[in-house]
Amino acid sequence: MQPMLSLPITDWRAPHQGPAQAQAVETLERGAVLYLPALRFELEPDEQQFLTPDCLDGRRKNISLDPRKNRLQGTRLTGPQHEALLRMMRRFGEHALTLVEQLLPSYRTAITQARVSYRPAEVDDRRLSPRKDDRKLHVDAFASRPNHGHRILRVFSNINPEGRARHWRIGEPFEECARRFLPMIRPPLAGVHILLALLGVTRGRRSDYDHYMLQMHDRMKMDETYQHDAPRHEVNFAAGSSWIVFSDQTLHAALSGQYLLEQTLHLPVTAMRTPGHSPLRVLERIAGRTLA
């Protein structure tokens, strides 16, 4: 499987013809990256001031915007600067959502907008625990936010002003990875999902799917032999480019780069053209039972 397909898209809002739409859906649902090398997110003149890691509050690696609450987290900025940064991130989120609705219209009625993230820090400068180190191959799964098999679709844009690429590593197909790690994972203890929710550890009750995905995420990152020997492709996303990926399916590692915008979207498995490619259905096939 080729890890990436390029499309010559230059406008966030432009409609797309049927062949491009079909090609985009097929690429994403089989676990490849959809690369848009000419799709640039242009900053307004007053937004250039945010091209510095000094925007961060010192406690978080990213700045995030909850579009439902219109609230930023992770920044030390206040007053007019805070409002200008919020507007920039909200504008990117609107662009990303419009792009997905135009390019992937079969998802339009089912997609849900989640957080927008701005990542102004250099990836290679961060020193994190292995489980939080995104320089290691992983699939996205979240300890506190169960999603019960909903897809995690992400739109990224490299806004680096110095022309530096975002360097990623893309791993083996999800099913091959799942067949490698799933037999090592014990089923969840009876009642543990309820207990975690009652204690506030998770926002809602985990499903068995969430348990297995989180365990796969952690085991992948902690397995140094796998990180060293696993199949991979090295890719560079140029400054001024954008890309789309199902990050719960595509094994990826962010090795270097600085100044990135990202929009997360959630999609029910039932809205996919080929639901059998989803991590939920793959894990259910391997486990032989329903997981969510």
Protein backbone atom coordinates (compact mmCIF):
# COMPACT_ATOMS: atom_id res chain seq x y z
CA MET A 1 0.00 0.00 0.00
CA GLN A 2 1.31 3.45 -0.89
CA PRO A 3 1.34 5.56 2.27
CA MET A 4 0.32 8.81 0.64
CA LEU A 5 -1.65 10.28 -2.27
CA SER A 6 -1.21 13.88 -3.49
CA LEU A 7 -4.04 15.98 -4.87
CA PRO A 8 -3.54 19.42 -6.52
CA ILE A 9 -6.03 21.31 -4.35
CA THR A 10 -5.37 25.04 -3.81
CA ASP A 11 -8.65 26.37 -2.36
CA TRP A 12 -10.14 25.42 1.02
CA ARG A 13 -13.67 26.26 -0.13
CA ALA A 14 -13.77 25.06 -3.73
CA PRO A 15 -16.14 22.21 -4.73
CA HIS A 16 -14.60 19.05 -6.18
CA GLN A 17 -15.62 16.69 -8.93
CA GLY A 18 -16.86 13.15 -8.29
CA PRO A 19 -13.61 11.35 -9.27
CA ALA A 20 -11.54 13.43 -6.84
CA GLN A 21 -14.08 12.82 -4.08
CA ALA A 22 -14.08 9.06 -4.65
CA GLN A 23 -10.29 8.95 -4.75
CA ALA A 24 -10.03 10.95 -1.53
CA VAL A 25 -12.44 8.70 0.38
CA GLU A 26 -10.78 5.51 -0.87
CA THR A 27 -7.32 6.81 0.09
CA LEU A 28 -8.31 7.82 3.61
CA GLU A 29 -10.40 4.75 4.41
CA ARG A 30 -7.64 2.34 3.44
CA GLY A 31 -5.34 4.12 5.90
CA ALA A 32 -3.20 6.33 3.67
CA VAL A 33 -2.50 10.05 4.00
CA LEU A 34 -4.16 12.50 1.63
CA TYR A 35 -1.49 15.12 0.90
CA LEU A 36 -2.39 18.57 -0.42
CA PRO A 37 1.00 20.14 -1.22
CA ALA A 38 -0.42 23.38 -2.65
CA LEU A 39 -3.08 24.04 0.00
CA ARG A 40 -1.68 26.82 2.17
CA PHE A 41 -3.31 28.39 5.21
CA GLU A 42 -2.47 32.08 4.95
CA LEU A 43 -1.95 34.05 8.13
CA GLU A 44 -3.27 37.57 8.43
CA PRO A 45 -0.64 40.29 9.07
CA ASP A 46 -1.53 40.56 12.77
CA GLU A 47 -1.28 36.77 13.15
CA GLN A 48 2.44 36.66 12.36
CA GLN A 49 3.06 37.52 16.02
CA PHE A 50 1.94 34.01 16.98
CA LEU A 51 4.85 32.34 15.17
CA THR A 52 6.70 31.80 18.43
CA PRO A 53 6.55 29.10 21.13
CA ASP A 54 6.21 31.93 23.66
CA CYS A 55 2.46 31.67 23.01
CA LEU A 56 2.40 28.51 25.13
CA ASP A 57 1.65 28.65 28.83
CA GLY A 58 4.65 26.48 29.74
CA ARG A 59 2.56 23.56 30.96
CA ARG A 60 1.16 22.20 27.67
CA LYS A 61 2.78 21.32 24.35
CA ASN A 62 -0.20 22.60 22.32
CA ILE A 63 -2.78 25.37 22.38
CA SER A 64 -6.31 24.05 21.88
CA LEU A 65 -9.63 25.62 21.00
CA ASP A 66 -12.94 24.07 21.96
CA PRO A 67 -15.22 25.41 19.17
CA ARG A 68 -18.37 24.69 21.17
CA LYS A 69 -17.25 26.83 24.10
CA ASN A 70 -15.12 29.22 22.01
CA ARG A 71 -12.37 28.91 24.62
CA LEU A 72 -8.60 28.53 24.37
CA GLN A 73 -6.43 26.38 26.63
CA GLY A 74 -2.65 26.20 26.78
CA THR A 75 -1.75 29.82 26.05
CA ARG A 76 -0.35 32.51 28.31
CA LEU A 77 -1.70 35.28 26.06
CA THR A 78 -4.38 37.62 27.37
CA GLY A 79 -6.47 40.53 26.16
CA PRO A 80 -6.35 41.48 22.46
CA GLN A 81 -3.59 38.95 21.71
CA HIS A 82 -5.69 36.14 23.17
CA GLU A 83 -8.69 37.19 21.07
CA ALA A 84 -6.60 37.44 17.88
CA LEU A 85 -5.14 33.95 18.43
CA LEU A 86 -8.62 32.59 19.08
CA ARG A 87 -9.85 34.12 15.79
CA MET A 88 -6.92 32.60 13.86
CA MET A 89 -7.57 29.13 15.22
CA ARG A 90 -11.33 29.40 14.72
CA ARG A 91 -10.75 30.52 11.11
CA PHE A 92 -8.51 27.51 10.49
CA GLY A 93 -11.18 25.22 11.94
CA GLU A 94 -13.79 26.70 9.61
CA HIS A 95 -11.47 26.24 6.62
CA ALA A 96 -10.72 22.62 7.56
CA LEU A 97 -14.38 21.74 8.08
CA THR A 98 -15.35 23.31 4.76
CA LEU A 99 -12.57 21.40 2.99
CA VAL A 100 -13.81 18.07 4.37
CA GLU A 101 -17.42 18.85 3.52
CA GLN A 102 -16.49 19.73 -0.07
CA LEU A 103 -13.96 16.96 -0.68
CA LEU A 104 -15.74 14.23 1.32
CA PRO A 105 -19.44 15.08 0.92
CA SER A 106 -20.59 11.61 1.99
CA TYR A 107 -19.31 12.50 5.49
CA ARG A 108 -21.02 15.91 5.60
CA THR A 109 -24.14 15.07 7.58
CA ALA A 110 -22.34 12.79 10.07
CA ILE A 111 -19.11 14.63 10.83
CA THR A 112 -18.64 16.38 14.18
CA GLN A 113 -16.14 19.16 14.77
CA ALA A 114 -13.90 18.65 17.80
CA ARG A 115 -10.87 20.62 18.98
CA VAL A 116 -8.57 22.84 16.94
CA SER A 117 -4.90 22.65 17.95
CA TYR A 118 -1.97 24.99 17.37
CA ARG A 119 1.50 23.50 17.87
CA PRO A 120 4.15 26.24 17.89
CA ALA A 121 6.88 24.26 19.65
CA GLU A 122 9.63 22.31 17.89
CA VAL A 123 8.74 18.62 18.02
CA ASP A 124 12.32 17.46 18.57
CA ASP A 125 12.84 19.76 21.58
CA ARG A 126 10.10 18.18 23.68
CA ARG A 127 11.11 15.69 26.37
CA LEU A 128 8.14 13.55 27.30
CA SER A 129 7.43 10.15 28.81
CA PRO A 130 7.39 7.33 26.23
CA ARG A 131 3.58 7.09 26.34
CA LYS A 132 3.24 10.80 25.50
CA ASP A 133 6.09 10.96 23.00
CA ASP A 134 4.53 11.42 19.57
CA ARG A 135 7.92 10.88 17.92
CA LYS A 136 7.18 7.18 18.36
CA LEU A 137 4.94 5.24 15.98
CA HIS A 138 1.39 5.12 17.31
CA VAL A 139 -2.29 5.37 16.49
CA ASP A 140 -4.37 7.99 18.26
CA ALA A 141 -6.28 6.82 21.32
CA PHE A 142 -7.10 8.89 24.36
CA ALA A 143 -7.07 7.85 28.00
CA SER A 144 -9.74 10.26 29.21
CA ARG A 145 -11.98 10.67 26.14
CA PRO A 146 -13.59 7.37 25.06
CA ASN A 147 -14.99 7.45 21.51
CA HIS A 148 -16.59 3.99 21.17
CA GLY A 149 -15.17 3.40 17.70
CA HIS A 150 -15.91 6.78 16.13
CA ARG A 151 -13.24 7.67 13.61
CA ILE A 152 -10.64 10.38 14.32
CA LEU A 153 -10.16 12.40 11.13
CA ARG A 154 -7.54 15.13 11.29
CA VAL A 155 -6.67 18.01 8.98
CA PHE A 156 -3.15 19.43 9.37
CA SER A 157 -1.48 22.51 7.90
CA ASN A 158 2.23 23.36 8.13
CA ILE A 159 2.51 27.15 8.59
CA ASN A 160 6.27 27.22 9.27
CA PRO A 161 7.55 30.67 8.15
CA GLU A 162 11.11 29.46 7.54
CA GLY A 163 10.20 26.87 4.91
CA ARG A 164 10.83 23.87 7.19
CA ALA A 165 8.98 20.65 6.47
CA ARG A 166 7.10 18.56 9.01
CA HIS A 167 8.87 15.20 9.11
CA TRP A 168 6.67 12.16 9.77
CA ARG A 169 7.17 8.43 9.86
CA ILE A 170 4.25 6.27 8.64
CA GLY A 171 4.05 2.66 9.78
CA GLU A 172 2.57 -0.62 8.65
CA PRO A 173 -1.15 -1.15 7.89
CA PHE A 174 -3.37 -1.05 10.96
CA GLU A 175 -4.57 -4.66 10.68
CA GLU A 176 -1.01 -6.00 10.61
CA CYS A 177 -0.18 -4.00 13.71
CA ALA A 178 -3.39 -5.10 15.46
CA ARG A 179 -2.69 -8.77 14.80
CA ARG A 180 0.77 -8.24 16.28
CA PHE A 181 -0.31 -6.54 19.52
CA LEU A 182 -3.90 -7.56 20.26
CA PRO A 183 -3.03 -11.10 21.47
CA MET A 184 -0.80 -9.52 24.15
CA ILE A 185 -3.58 -7.42 25.66
CA ARG A 186 -5.74 -8.71 28.49
CA PRO A 187 -9.49 -7.98 28.40
CA PRO A 188 -10.65 -5.21 30.75
CA LEU A 189 -11.61 -6.17 34.29
CA ALA A 190 -15.34 -6.45 34.96
CA GLY A 191 -16.78 -3.11 36.05
CA VAL A 192 -13.60 -1.12 35.44
CA HIS A 193 -15.20 1.08 32.74
CA ILE A 194 -17.97 2.11 35.15
CA LEU A 195 -15.50 2.79 37.97
CA LEU A 196 -13.26 4.99 35.81
CA ALA A 197 -16.26 7.08 34.77
CA LEU A 198 -17.55 7.42 38.34
CA LEU A 199 -14.11 8.55 39.53
CA GLY A 200 -13.90 11.12 36.73
CA VAL A 201 -10.85 9.49 35.16
CA THR A 202 -12.76 9.23 31.87
CA ARG A 203 -15.39 11.52 30.38
CA GLY A 204 -18.06 8.89 30.07
CA ARG A 205 -17.74 5.15 30.08
CA ARG A 206 -15.06 3.41 28.03
CA SER A 207 -16.00 0.63 25.65
CA ASP A 208 -13.89 -2.47 25.20
CA TYR A 209 -12.78 -0.89 21.91
CA ASP A 210 -11.35 2.11 23.80
CA HIS A 211 -9.55 -0.26 26.17
CA TYR A 212 -7.85 -2.18 23.36
CA MET A 213 -6.95 0.92 21.35
CA LEU A 214 -5.38 2.62 24.35
CA GLN A 215 -3.43 -0.53 25.22
CA MET A 216 -2.21 -0.81 21.61
CA HIS A 217 -1.17 2.86 21.66
CA ASP A 218 0.85 2.38 24.84
CA ARG A 219 2.38 -0.98 23.93
CA MET A 220 3.50 0.30 20.54
CA LYS A 221 5.24 3.29 22.06
CA MET A 222 6.85 1.28 24.86
CA ASP A 223 8.16 -1.47 22.59
CA GLU A 224 11.62 -0.25 21.56
CA THR A 225 12.21 -3.27 19.33
CA TYR A 226 9.01 -2.52 17.42
CA GLN A 227 9.90 1.16 17.16
CA HIS A 228 13.31 0.25 15.73
CA ASP A 229 12.33 -2.61 13.43
CA ALA A 230 8.73 -1.98 12.33
CA PRO A 231 8.08 -1.28 8.64
CA ARG A 232 7.93 2.44 7.94
CA HIS A 233 8.01 5.19 5.34
CA GLU A 234 9.64 8.58 5.91
CA VAL A 235 7.61 11.52 4.59
CA ASN A 236 8.01 15.29 4.63
CA PHE A 237 5.09 17.72 4.55
CA ALA A 238 6.39 20.96 3.07
CA ALA A 239 5.82 24.37 4.62
CA GLY A 240 2.64 25.77 3.08
CA SER A 241 1.10 22.33 2.60
CA SER A 242 -1.82 20.53 4.27
CA TRP A 243 -2.83 16.89 4.73
CA ILE A 244 -5.71 14.77 5.97
CA VAL A 245 -5.53 11.41 7.76
CA PHE A 246 -7.56 9.03 9.90
CA SER A 247 -5.11 9.18 12.79
CA ASP A 248 -6.76 6.30 14.67
CA GLN A 249 -5.88 4.02 11.75
CA THR A 250 -2.67 5.32 10.19
CA LEU A 251 0.40 4.52 12.28
CA HIS A 252 2.39 7.74 12.47
CA ALA A 253 5.17 9.50 14.32
CA ALA A 254 5.98 13.23 14.20
CA LEU A 255 9.78 13.41 14.17
CA SER A 256 10.46 17.10 13.64
CA GLY A 257 8.83 20.35 12.67
CA GLN A 258 7.42 23.53 14.18
CA TYR A 259 4.26 25.62 13.72
CA LEU A 260 1.37 23.36 12.87
CA LEU A 261 -2.40 23.84 12.88
CA GLU A 262 -4.71 20.85 13.25
CA GLN A 263 -8.46 20.27 13.25
CA THR A 264 -9.90 17.07 14.73
CA LEU A 265 -13.19 15.72 13.39
CA HIS A 266 -15.18 12.68 14.52
CA LEU A 267 -17.08 10.36 12.21
CA PRO A 268 -19.31 7.36 12.99
CA VAL A 269 -18.17 4.11 11.43
CA THR A 270 -21.60 3.78 9.79
CA ALA A 271 -20.88 6.92 7.72
CA MET A 272 -17.86 5.32 6.04
CA ARG A 273 -18.00 3.94 2.52
CA THR A 274 -16.06 0.85 3.67
CA PRO A 275 -16.73 0.36 7.41
CA GLY A 276 -14.75 -2.88 7.37
CA HIS A 277 -11.53 -0.84 7.13
CA SER A 278 -12.23 0.95 10.43
CA PRO A 279 -10.16 0.05 13.50
CA LEU A 280 -13.37 -0.96 15.28
CA ARG A 281 -14.32 -3.55 12.67
CA VAL A 282 -10.72 -4.79 12.33
CA LEU A 283 -10.40 -5.36 16.08
CA GLU A 284 -13.82 -7.03 16.22
CA ARG A 285 -12.78 -9.44 13.46
CA ILE A 286 -9.62 -10.36 15.32
CA ALA A 287 -11.30 -10.59 18.73
CA GLY A 288 -14.35 -12.44 17.37
CA ARG A 289 -16.82 -10.29 19.28
CA THR A 290 -18.48 -6.89 19.46
CA LEU A 291 -16.32 -4.25 21.15
CA ALA A 292 -18.54 -1.15 21.12
